[in-house]
mmCIF file of C-alpha atoms and ligand atoms in Angstrom:
data_model
loop_
_atom_site.group_PDB
_atom_site.id
_atom_site.type_symbol
_atom_site.label_atom_id
_atom_site.label_comp_id
_atom_site.label_asym_id
_atom_site.label_seq_id
_atom_site.Cartn_x
_atom_site.Cartn_y
_atom_site.Cartn_z
ATOM 1 C CA MET A 55 6.673 17.122 -64.737
ATOM 2 C CA ARG A 56 4.056 16.809 -62.018
ATOM 3 C CA TYR A 57 3.256 20.508 -61.562
ATOM 4 C CA PRO A 58 3.130 23.487 -63.920
ATOM 5 C CA SER A 59 6.639 24.950 -64.311
ATOM 6 C CA GLN A 60 5.350 28.471 -63.716
ATOM 7 C CA ALA A 61 2.458 30.043 -61.816
ATOM 8 C CA THR A 62 0.976 33.520 -61.753
ATOM 9 C CA ILE A 63 0.259 35.012 -58.362
ATOM 10 C CA ILE A 64 -2.483 37.626 -58.302
ATOM 11 C CA GLU A 65 -1.824 39.814 -55.297
ATOM 12 C CA VAL A 66 -5.130 40.946 -53.788
ATOM 13 C CA GLY A 67 -3.832 42.499 -50.548
ATOM 14 C CA PRO A 68 -4.530 46.132 -51.487
ATOM 15 C CA ARG A 69 -8.166 45.225 -52.305
ATOM 16 C CA ASP A 70 -9.357 42.086 -50.504
ATOM 17 C CA GLY A 71 -6.768 42.718 -47.799
ATOM 18 C CA LEU A 72 -7.606 46.303 -46.964
ATOM 19 C CA GLN A 73 -11.369 46.370 -47.697
ATOM 20 C CA ASN A 74 -12.286 44.964 -44.282
ATOM 21 C CA GLU A 75 -9.671 46.520 -42.009
ATOM 22 C CA ALA A 76 -10.844 48.337 -38.882
ATOM 23 C CA VAL A 77 -8.128 50.950 -39.202
ATOM 24 C CA HIS A 78 -8.184 53.682 -41.834
ATOM 25 C CA VAL A 79 -5.131 53.418 -44.070
ATOM 26 C CA PRO A 80 -4.197 56.728 -45.721
ATOM 27 C CA THR A 81 -4.209 56.841 -49.513
ATOM 28 C CA ASP A 82 -0.474 57.426 -49.787
ATOM 29 C CA ALA A 83 0.244 54.308 -47.708
ATOM 30 C CA LYS A 84 -2.011 52.223 -49.979
ATOM 31 C CA VAL A 85 -0.142 53.567 -52.996
ATOM 32 C CA ARG A 86 3.220 52.717 -51.442
ATOM 33 C CA PHE A 87 1.930 49.222 -50.579
ATOM 34 C CA VAL A 88 0.932 48.597 -54.223
ATOM 35 C CA ASP A 89 4.288 49.909 -55.462
ATOM 36 C CA MET A 90 6.207 47.709 -53.026
ATOM 37 C CA LEU A 91 4.214 44.676 -54.196
ATOM 38 C CA SER A 92 4.941 45.305 -57.857
ATOM 39 C CA ASP A 93 8.603 45.879 -56.954
ATOM 40 C CA ALA A 94 8.536 42.473 -55.249
ATOM 41 C CA GLY A 95 7.937 40.888 -58.654
ATOM 42 C CA LEU A 96 4.217 40.261 -58.380
ATOM 43 C CA PRO A 97 2.951 40.216 -61.966
ATOM 44 C CA VAL A 98 -0.644 41.194 -61.129
ATOM 45 C CA VAL A 99 -1.723 43.471 -58.269
ATOM 46 C CA GLU A 100 -5.446 44.015 -57.690
ATOM 47 C CA VAL A 101 -5.299 47.631 -56.644
ATOM 48 C CA THR A 102 -8.683 48.626 -55.255
ATOM 49 C CA SER A 103 -12.428 48.368 -55.872
ATOM 50 C CA PHE A 104 -14.965 50.719 -57.409
ATOM 51 C CA VAL A 105 -17.868 49.582 -55.238
ATOM 52 C CA HIS A 106 -20.255 51.895 -53.401
ATOM 53 C CA PRO A 107 -18.219 53.898 -50.895
ATOM 54 C CA LYS A 108 -20.998 53.565 -48.337
ATOM 55 C CA ALA A 109 -20.905 49.759 -48.667
ATOM 56 C CA VAL A 110 -17.107 49.574 -48.339
ATOM 57 C CA PRO A 111 -15.754 52.841 -46.932
ATOM 58 C CA ARG A 112 -12.162 51.559 -46.963
ATOM 59 C CA MET A 113 -12.196 51.596 -50.778
ATOM 60 C CA ALA A 114 -13.639 55.119 -51.076
ATOM 61 C CA ASP A 115 -10.327 56.454 -52.406
ATOM 62 C CA ALA A 116 -10.216 53.991 -55.334
ATOM 63 C CA HIS A 117 -9.787 56.744 -57.936
ATOM 64 C CA GLU A 118 -6.940 58.435 -56.096
ATOM 65 C CA VAL A 119 -5.109 55.171 -55.423
ATOM 66 C CA LEU A 120 -5.299 53.944 -59.008
ATOM 67 C CA ARG A 121 -4.152 57.323 -60.349
ATOM 68 C CA ALA A 122 -1.216 57.570 -57.960
ATOM 69 C CA ILE A 123 0.409 54.138 -58.193
ATOM 70 C CA ARG A 124 3.574 53.793 -60.247
ATOM 71 C CA GLN A 125 2.515 51.427 -63.019
ATOM 72 C CA LYS A 126 5.487 49.206 -63.655
ATOM 73 C CA PRO A 127 5.829 47.995 -67.262
ATOM 74 C CA GLY A 128 4.729 44.382 -67.578
ATOM 75 C CA VAL A 129 2.682 44.418 -64.365
ATOM 76 C CA ARG A 130 -1.113 44.247 -64.570
ATOM 77 C CA TYR A 131 -3.272 46.306 -62.205
ATOM 78 C CA PRO A 132 -6.888 45.025 -62.181
ATOM 79 C CA VAL A 133 -9.600 46.651 -60.094
ATOM 80 C CA LEU A 134 -12.820 45.190 -58.712
ATOM 81 C CA VAL A 135 -16.003 46.435 -60.384
ATOM 82 C CA PRO A 136 -19.571 45.422 -59.361
ATOM 83 C CA ASN A 137 -21.662 47.096 -62.059
ATOM 84 C CA SER A 138 -21.785 49.666 -64.880
ATOM 85 C CA ARG A 139 -21.373 52.602 -62.506
ATOM 86 C CA GLY A 140 -18.271 50.943 -61.087
ATOM 87 C CA LEU A 141 -16.928 50.418 -64.598
ATOM 88 C CA GLU A 142 -17.433 54.088 -65.492
ATOM 89 C CA ARG A 143 -15.532 55.116 -62.374
ATOM 90 C CA ALA A 144 -12.771 52.575 -63.022
ATOM 91 C CA LEU A 145 -12.281 53.669 -66.638
ATOM 92 C CA ALA A 146 -12.248 57.322 -65.596
ATOM 93 C CA ALA A 147 -9.408 56.487 -63.213
ATOM 94 C CA GLY A 148 -7.469 54.752 -66.008
ATOM 95 C CA ALA A 149 -8.202 51.067 -65.309
ATOM 96 C CA ARG A 150 -7.223 48.675 -68.081
ATOM 97 C CA GLU A 151 -8.231 45.447 -66.401
ATOM 98 C CA ILE A 152 -11.306 44.706 -64.312
ATOM 99 C CA ALA A 153 -12.502 41.940 -62.059
ATOM 100 C CA LEU A 154 -16.241 41.383 -61.872
ATOM 101 C CA PHE A 155 -17.849 39.391 -59.110
ATOM 102 C CA THR A 156 -20.916 37.349 -58.431
ATOM 103 C CA ALA A 157 -21.517 34.250 -56.336
ATOM 104 C CA ALA A 158 -22.826 30.722 -56.544
ATOM 105 C CA THR A 159 -25.527 31.250 -53.907
ATOM 106 C CA GLU A 160 -28.494 33.608 -53.866
ATOM 107 C CA SER A 161 -28.128 34.596 -50.200
ATOM 108 C CA PHE A 162 -24.520 35.671 -50.531
ATOM 109 C CA THR A 163 -25.174 37.540 -53.782
ATOM 110 C CA ARG A 164 -27.966 39.424 -52.041
ATOM 111 C CA ALA A 165 -25.847 40.217 -48.981
ATOM 112 C CA ASN A 166 -22.824 41.263 -51.018
ATOM 113 C CA ILE A 167 -24.249 43.231 -53.946
ATOM 114 C CA ASN A 168 -27.992 43.462 -53.321
ATOM 115 C CA ARG A 169 -28.825 41.463 -56.457
ATOM 116 C CA THR A 170 -30.165 38.067 -57.470
ATOM 117 C CA ILE A 171 -27.682 35.866 -59.311
ATOM 118 C CA ASP A 172 -29.619 36.445 -62.544
ATOM 119 C CA GLN A 173 -29.448 40.211 -62.089
ATOM 120 C CA SER A 174 -25.738 40.027 -61.301
ATOM 121 C CA ILE A 175 -25.066 38.088 -64.493
ATOM 122 C CA ASP A 176 -27.085 40.624 -66.494
ATOM 123 C CA ASP A 177 -24.942 43.329 -64.867
ATOM 124 C CA ALA A 178 -21.783 41.363 -65.702
ATOM 125 C CA ARG A 179 -22.841 41.050 -69.335
ATOM 126 C CA ALA A 180 -23.496 44.799 -69.543
ATOM 127 C CA VAL A 181 -20.146 45.608 -67.933
ATOM 128 C CA ILE A 182 -18.249 43.272 -70.257
ATOM 129 C CA GLN A 183 -19.908 44.765 -73.337
ATOM 130 C CA ALA A 184 -19.136 48.290 -72.173
ATOM 131 C CA ALA A 185 -15.548 47.403 -71.209
ATOM 132 C CA ARG A 186 -14.638 45.666 -74.486
ATOM 133 C CA PRO A 187 -14.287 48.799 -76.653
ATOM 134 C CA HIS A 188 -11.752 50.060 -74.101
ATOM 135 C CA GLY A 189 -9.643 46.927 -74.536
ATOM 136 C CA ALA A 190 -9.991 46.035 -70.866
ATOM 137 C CA ARG A 191 -9.152 42.498 -69.752
ATOM 138 C CA ILE A 192 -11.949 40.893 -67.788
ATOM 139 C CA ARG A 193 -11.782 38.410 -64.955
ATOM 140 C CA ALA A 194 -14.842 37.249 -63.021
ATOM 141 C CA TYR A 195 -14.943 35.934 -59.486
ATOM 142 C CA VAL A 196 -17.444 33.330 -58.417
ATOM 143 C CA SER A 197 -17.664 33.693 -54.647
ATOM 144 C CA THR A 198 -19.019 30.956 -52.373
ATOM 145 C CA ALA A 199 -17.777 28.429 -54.934
ATOM 146 C CA PHE A 200 -17.305 25.848 -52.174
ATOM 147 C CA ALA A 201 -19.390 27.001 -49.227
ATOM 148 C CA CYS A 202 -21.734 29.833 -48.341
ATOM 149 C CA PRO A 203 -21.952 31.444 -44.894
ATOM 150 C CA PHE A 204 -25.764 31.365 -45.194
ATOM 151 C CA GLU A 205 -26.461 28.185 -47.186
ATOM 152 C CA GLY A 206 -23.593 25.834 -46.283
ATOM 153 C CA PRO A 207 -21.786 23.551 -48.755
ATOM 154 C CA VAL A 208 -22.377 24.444 -52.399
ATOM 155 C CA PRO A 209 -22.838 21.690 -55.019
ATOM 156 C CA PRO A 210 -20.264 21.859 -57.860
ATOM 157 C CA GLU A 211 -23.124 21.639 -60.357
ATOM 158 C CA GLN A 212 -24.489 24.950 -59.082
ATOM 159 C CA VAL A 213 -21.062 26.623 -59.432
ATOM 160 C CA ALA A 214 -20.583 25.184 -62.923
ATOM 161 C CA GLY A 215 -23.837 26.790 -64.066
ATOM 162 C CA ILE A 216 -22.663 30.252 -62.960
ATOM 163 C CA CYS A 217 -19.214 29.759 -64.516
ATOM 164 C CA ALA A 218 -20.757 28.740 -67.835
ATOM 165 C CA ARG A 219 -22.932 31.854 -67.882
ATOM 166 C CA LEU A 220 -20.012 34.169 -67.076
ATOM 167 C CA LEU A 221 -17.857 32.576 -69.765
ATOM 168 C CA ASP A 222 -20.727 32.944 -72.211
ATOM 169 C CA ALA A 223 -20.971 36.619 -71.234
ATOM 170 C CA GLY A 224 -17.310 37.054 -72.211
ATOM 171 C CA ALA A 225 -15.300 36.638 -69.009
ATOM 172 C CA GLU A 226 -11.728 35.682 -69.921
ATOM 173 C CA GLN A 227 -10.854 34.049 -66.637
ATOM 174 C CA ILE A 228 -12.883 32.745 -63.708
ATOM 175 C CA GLY A 229 -11.568 33.095 -60.156
ATOM 176 C CA LEU A 230 -13.122 30.380 -58.010
ATOM 177 C CA GLY A 231 -13.538 31.917 -54.560
ATOM 178 C CA ASP A 232 -13.471 30.023 -51.294
ATOM 179 C CA THR A 233 -14.859 33.153 -49.663
ATOM 180 C CA ILE A 234 -15.058 31.767 -46.133
ATOM 181 C CA GLY A 235 -12.089 29.400 -46.329
ATOM 182 C CA ALA A 236 -14.024 26.181 -45.842
ATOM 183 C CA ALA A 237 -12.779 23.998 -48.708
ATOM 184 C CA THR A 238 -10.524 20.969 -48.385
ATOM 185 C CA PRO A 239 -8.614 19.294 -51.240
ATOM 186 C CA ALA A 240 -11.477 16.830 -51.697
ATOM 187 C CA ASP A 241 -13.812 19.771 -52.387
ATOM 188 C CA VAL A 242 -11.277 21.252 -54.800
ATOM 189 C CA SER A 243 -11.197 17.982 -56.731
ATOM 190 C CA ARG A 244 -14.975 17.717 -56.841
ATOM 191 C CA LEU A 245 -15.305 21.243 -58.197
ATOM 192 C CA LEU A 246 -12.426 21.090 -60.694
ATOM 193 C CA ASP A 247 -13.622 17.712 -61.990
ATOM 194 C CA ARG A 248 -16.921 19.405 -62.791
ATOM 195 C CA VAL A 249 -15.870 22.799 -64.184
ATOM 196 C CA LEU A 250 -12.526 22.429 -65.983
ATOM 197 C CA GLY A 251 -14.147 21.217 -69.188
ATOM 198 C CA LEU A 252 -15.922 24.566 -69.547
ATOM 199 C CA ALA A 253 -12.803 26.595 -70.452
ATOM 200 C CA PRO A 254 -9.087 26.115 -71.199
ATOM 201 C CA LEU A 255 -6.842 25.633 -68.143
ATOM 202 C CA ASP A 256 -5.539 29.192 -68.246
ATOM 203 C CA GLY A 257 -9.139 30.373 -67.951
ATOM 204 C CA TRP A 258 -9.161 29.387 -64.257
ATOM 205 C CA GLY A 259 -7.672 30.844 -61.116
ATOM 206 C CA MET A 260 -8.110 29.869 -57.488
ATOM 207 C CA HIS A 261 -8.920 32.387 -54.754
ATOM 208 C CA PHE A 262 -8.487 30.679 -51.413
ATOM 209 C CA HIS A 263 -9.099 32.225 -48.027
ATOM 210 C CA ASP A 264 -7.189 30.491 -45.250
ATOM 211 C CA THR A 265 -9.794 30.666 -42.500
ATOM 212 C CA ARG A 266 -9.407 27.009 -41.549
ATOM 213 C CA GLY A 267 -5.781 26.513 -42.565
ATOM 214 C CA THR A 268 -6.502 24.497 -45.708
ATOM 215 C CA ALA A 269 -5.509 27.022 -48.388
ATOM 216 C CA LEU A 270 -2.035 25.662 -49.145
ATOM 217 C CA ALA A 271 -3.320 22.107 -49.316
ATOM 218 C CA ASN A 272 -5.939 23.359 -51.751
ATOM 219 C CA VAL A 273 -3.250 25.029 -53.862
ATOM 220 C CA VAL A 274 -1.341 21.758 -54.109
ATOM 221 C CA ARG A 275 -4.470 19.919 -55.180
ATOM 222 C CA SER A 276 -5.166 22.628 -57.791
ATOM 223 C CA LEU A 277 -1.594 22.300 -59.103
ATOM 224 C CA ASP A 278 -2.263 18.587 -59.558
ATOM 225 C CA TYR A 279 -4.939 19.647 -62.038
ATOM 226 C CA GLY A 280 -2.549 21.972 -63.872
ATOM 227 C CA ILE A 281 -4.037 25.204 -62.493
ATOM 228 C CA ALA A 282 -1.365 27.910 -62.498
ATOM 229 C CA VAL A 283 -3.133 31.087 -61.308
ATOM 230 C CA PHE A 284 -3.496 31.737 -57.577
ATOM 231 C CA ASP A 285 -4.712 34.766 -55.621
ATOM 232 C CA SER A 286 -3.136 35.683 -52.307
ATOM 233 C CA ALA A 287 -2.672 38.678 -50.035
ATOM 234 C CA ALA A 288 0.554 39.881 -48.436
ATOM 235 C CA GLY A 289 0.549 39.099 -44.733
ATOM 236 C CA GLY A 290 -2.611 36.995 -45.074
ATOM 237 C CA LEU A 291 -4.788 40.103 -44.858
ATOM 238 C CA GLY A 292 -8.338 40.087 -46.070
ATOM 239 C CA GLY A 293 -11.905 38.970 -45.957
ATOM 240 C CA CYS A 294 -15.242 39.977 -47.387
ATOM 241 C CA PRO A 295 -17.190 42.335 -45.090
ATOM 242 C CA PHE A 296 -20.454 40.688 -46.187
ATOM 243 C CA ALA A 297 -19.474 37.098 -45.427
ATOM 244 C CA GLY A 298 -19.858 37.291 -41.661
ATOM 245 C CA PRO A 299 -17.413 37.741 -38.794
ATOM 246 C CA ASN A 300 -15.583 34.464 -39.389
ATOM 247 C CA ALA A 301 -14.525 35.274 -42.947
ATOM 248 C CA THR A 302 -10.870 35.919 -42.292
ATOM 249 C CA GLY A 303 -7.773 36.393 -44.340
ATOM 250 C CA ASN A 304 -6.710 35.330 -47.769
ATOM 251 C CA LEU A 305 -4.002 32.789 -48.308
ATOM 252 C CA ALA A 306 -0.831 34.745 -47.467
ATOM 253 C CA THR A 307 1.427 35.622 -50.389
ATOM 254 C CA GLU A 308 4.535 34.733 -48.368
ATOM 255 C CA ASP A 309 3.194 31.256 -47.636
ATOM 256 C CA LEU A 310 2.219 30.735 -51.273
ATOM 257 C CA VAL A 311 5.589 31.905 -52.608
ATOM 258 C CA TYR A 312 7.443 29.696 -50.138
ATOM 259 C CA LEU A 313 5.372 26.677 -51.155
ATOM 260 C CA LEU A 314 5.715 27.261 -54.892
ATOM 261 C CA ASP A 315 9.468 27.937 -54.602
ATOM 262 C CA GLY A 316 9.850 24.672 -52.726
ATOM 263 C CA LEU A 317 7.899 22.775 -55.366
ATOM 264 C CA GLY A 318 10.025 24.270 -58.150
ATOM 265 C CA VAL A 319 7.114 26.270 -59.586
ATOM 266 C CA GLU A 320 8.534 29.566 -60.879
ATOM 267 C CA THR A 321 6.700 32.765 -59.841
ATOM 268 C CA GLY A 322 9.265 35.554 -60.246
ATOM 269 C CA VAL A 323 8.300 36.875 -56.798
ATOM 270 C CA SER A 324 10.880 37.863 -54.181
ATOM 271 C CA LEU A 325 9.887 36.523 -50.768
ATOM 272 C CA PRO A 326 11.967 39.047 -48.768
ATOM 273 C CA ARG A 327 10.437 41.923 -50.703
ATOM 274 C CA VAL A 328 6.882 40.672 -50.140
ATOM 275 C CA MET A 329 7.775 40.521 -46.448
ATOM 276 C CA ASP A 330 8.938 44.141 -46.639
ATOM 277 C CA ALA A 331 5.532 45.105 -48.087
ATOM 278 C CA THR A 332 3.765 43.154 -45.332
ATOM 279 C CA ARG A 333 5.891 44.818 -42.653
ATOM 280 C CA PHE A 334 5.114 48.214 -44.156
ATOM 281 C CA ILE A 335 1.334 47.788 -44.288
ATOM 282 C CA CYS A 336 0.936 45.937 -40.996
ATOM 283 C CA ALA A 337 2.729 48.787 -39.216
ATOM 284 C CA ARG A 338 -0.310 50.845 -40.224
ATOM 285 C CA LEU A 339 -2.909 48.289 -39.072
ATOM 286 C CA ASP A 340 -3.998 47.143 -35.635
ATOM 287 C CA HIS A 341 -2.893 43.531 -35.935
ATOM 288 C CA ALA A 342 0.069 41.389 -36.930
ATOM 289 C CA PRO A 343 0.325 39.450 -40.199
ATOM 290 C CA THR A 344 -1.002 35.891 -40.093
ATOM 291 C CA SER A 345 1.461 34.492 -42.615
ATOM 292 C CA LYS A 346 3.340 31.536 -41.109
ATOM 293 C CA VAL A 347 6.393 32.259 -43.245
ATOM 294 C CA PHE A 348 6.416 35.887 -42.112
ATOM 295 C CA GLN A 349 6.127 34.805 -38.478
ATOM 296 C CA ALA A 350 9.027 32.399 -38.971
ATOM 297 C CA GLY A 351 11.180 35.247 -40.317
ATOM 298 C CA GLY A 352 11.205 34.010 -43.900
ATOM 299 C CA ARG A 353 13.460 31.342 -45.337
ATOM 300 C CA LEU A 354 15.551 29.221 -43.037
ATOM 301 C CA VAL A 355 18.905 30.794 -42.225
ATOM 302 C CA PRO A 356 20.832 28.202 -40.192
ATOM 303 C CA LYS A 357 22.580 29.571 -37.132
ATOM 304 C CA PRO A 358 25.478 27.351 -36.069
ATOM 305 C CA LEU A 359 25.146 26.074 -32.514
ATOM 306 C CA ALA A 360 27.319 28.164 -30.209
ATOM 307 C CA THR A 361 30.009 26.095 -28.491
ATOM 308 C CA ALA A 362 31.199 26.960 -25.004
HETATM 309 P P1 HMG B 636 -27.272 49.184 -54.610
HETATM 310 O O1 HMG B 636 -27.640 50.054 -53.469
HETATM 311 O O2 HMG B 636 -28.166 48.028 -54.942
HETATM 312 O O3 HMG B 636 -26.999 50.060 -55.904
HETATM 313 O O4 HMG B 636 -25.790 48.641 -54.317
HETATM 314 P P2 HMG B 636 -27.993 50.631 -56.989
HETATM 315 O O5 HMG B 636 -27.581 50.094 -58.309
HETATM 316 O O6 HMG B 636 -29.420 50.455 -56.538
HETATM 317 O O7 HMG B 636 -27.662 52.198 -56.958
HETATM 318 C C1 HMG B 636 -27.905 52.980 -55.794
HETATM 319 C C2 HMG B 636 -27.013 54.197 -55.808
HETATM 320 O O8 HMG B 636 -25.658 53.769 -55.694
HETATM 321 C C3 HMG B 636 -27.083 55.018 -57.104
HETATM 322 O O9 HMG B 636 -26.838 56.378 -56.737
HETATM 323 C C4 HMG B 636 -25.913 54.518 -57.893
HETATM 324 O O10 HMG B 636 -25.395 55.447 -58.824
HETATM 325 C C5 HMG B 636 -24.903 54.272 -56.807
HETATM 326 P P3 HMG B 636 -28.045 57.455 -56.672
HETATM 327 O O11 HMG B 636 -28.663 57.414 -58.022
HETATM 328 O O12 HMG B 636 -28.938 56.930 -55.594
HETATM 329 O O13 HMG B 636 -27.338 58.694 -56.311
HETATM 330 N N1 HMG B 636 -23.936 53.254 -57.204
HETATM 331 C C6 HMG B 636 -22.617 53.384 -57.104
HETATM 332 N N2 HMG B 636 -21.838 54.381 -56.650
HETATM 333 C C7 HMG B 636 -20.493 54.201 -56.722
HETATM 334 N N3 HMG B 636 -19.925 53.074 -57.216
HETATM 335 C C8 HMG B 636 -20.681 52.067 -57.673
HETATM 336 C C9 HMG B 636 -22.090 52.205 -57.616
HETATM 337 N N4 HMG B 636 -23.086 51.392 -57.992
HETATM 338 C C10 HMG B 636 -24.218 52.043 -57.723
HETATM 339 N N5 HMG B 636 -20.094 50.962 -58.172
HETATM 340 C C11 HMG B 636 -23.666 47.758 -55.022
HETATM 341 C C12 HMG B 636 -25.167 47.711 -55.199
HETATM 342 C C13 HMG B 636 -23.061 46.592 -55.753
HETATM 343 C C14 HMG B 636 -23.129 49.072 -55.565
HETATM 344 C C15 HMG B 636 -23.322 47.682 -53.511
HETATM 345 O O14 HMG B 636 -24.015 46.613 -52.915
HETATM 346 C C16 HMG B 636 -21.844 47.517 -53.246
HETATM 347 O O15 HMG B 636 -21.056 48.391 -53.544
HETATM 348 N N6 HMG B 636 -21.431 46.388 -52.626
HETATM 349 C C17 HMG B 636 -20.046 46.177 -52.289
HETATM 350 C C18 HMG B 636 -19.734 44.724 -52.360
HETATM 351 C C19 HMG B 636 -18.272 44.495 -52.023
HETATM 352 O O16 HMG B 636 -17.407 45.324 -52.260
HETATM 353 N N7 HMG B 636 -17.969 43.304 -51.440
HETATM 354 C C20 HMG B 636 -16.615 42.945 -51.159
HETATM 355 C C21 HMG B 636 -15.879 42.561 -52.381
HETATM 356 S S1 HMG B 636 -16.329 40.938 -52.982
HETATM 357 C C22 HMG B 636 -15.242 39.881 -52.149
HETATM 358 O O17 HMG B 636 -14.524 40.291 -51.284
HETATM 359 C C23 HMG B 636 -15.161 38.450 -52.601
HETATM 360 C C24 HMG B 636 -13.925 38.170 -53.477
HETATM 361 O O18 HMG B 636 -12.735 38.484 -52.787
HETATM 362 C C25 HMG B 636 -13.903 36.688 -53.914
HETATM 363 C C26 HMG B 636 -14.090 35.706 -52.750
HETATM 364 O O19 HMG B 636 -13.392 35.818 -51.731
HETATM 365 O O20 HMG B 636 -14.937 34.823 -52.921
HETATM 366 C C27 HMG B 636 -13.957 39.013 -54.765
HETATM 367 MG MG1 MG B 637 -11.826 37.212 -51.293
#
């Protein structure tokens, strides 16, 4: 078969989606959003982030959200953690899976977490060592894996070096982040050709933002390589507050599910139920969803031509 028979979608709407919204979303609405997403069949829902509440005020209720969601058996609920303090807070709230993050460029790492790359990898190592005794699963994002808002295109060699160090520190999976949605399939090939030898295939996931409309094309190219883990956000919400004003939404979950369904790649996700979750959360925001599939009303339902 040309593509993997199954793929795992990591839903990041409650975290990447809501972290940069202008409108305050009440805690109970965030909780309902997470519950609707897990009810839609999403196997992994990134719930929130334990970053500094002054840096990202929209995630200030991380503890309350994680405590209040209904944890569905079989569904994983990772949370974003920048450092040891974040880990302590996450564990105190009951987290069993964490996602660390650093970046492939110094400028973005500085803007995002006020660290050099070396410092961020030291922090990652400390967090992984402290998380292990708690049995927590550990994923690590490498942001600006294709392009940096401050430094431009990023050489695959530079990204590979960061990935190797995170894997050495004990990260179980690397999420390659196209933080500002600049990559094309040619960039995906160049990067995957360079990094895939560093870890088994299931040690990689792709985190595409859809700023320039290339995310789905990038997913298809990643599938060609056998990658079967993709991040997306319901409604196409999202963006990193520290990546500049043009860093817009994640690849929309609806668009990803529609694509994978059409390619015969099993996800276990219900498209209509993801759309329900999008409708629910966007009613509490100040803008409409960007998902093409949502805008089209979902799957095609033919309406016979009326005859006079
Ligand atoms: P800092 O100011 O350098 O922190 O911020 P510090 O270590 O110097 O500590 C200063 C104070 O903050 C101390 O308190 C710490 O305890 C406290 P004091 O002793 O002064 O009272 N502190 C914390 N408090 C709560 N939670 C914490 C925490 N850490 C320290 N975790 C820091 C460094 C990383 C905390 C800050 O820069 C930060 O929170 N940044 C947020 C970055 C962020 O959330 N970015 C968006 C997510 S990343 C993303 O979207 C990209 C991704 O989607 C992938 C992609 O698209 O590429 C993942
Ligand atoms: Mg992101």
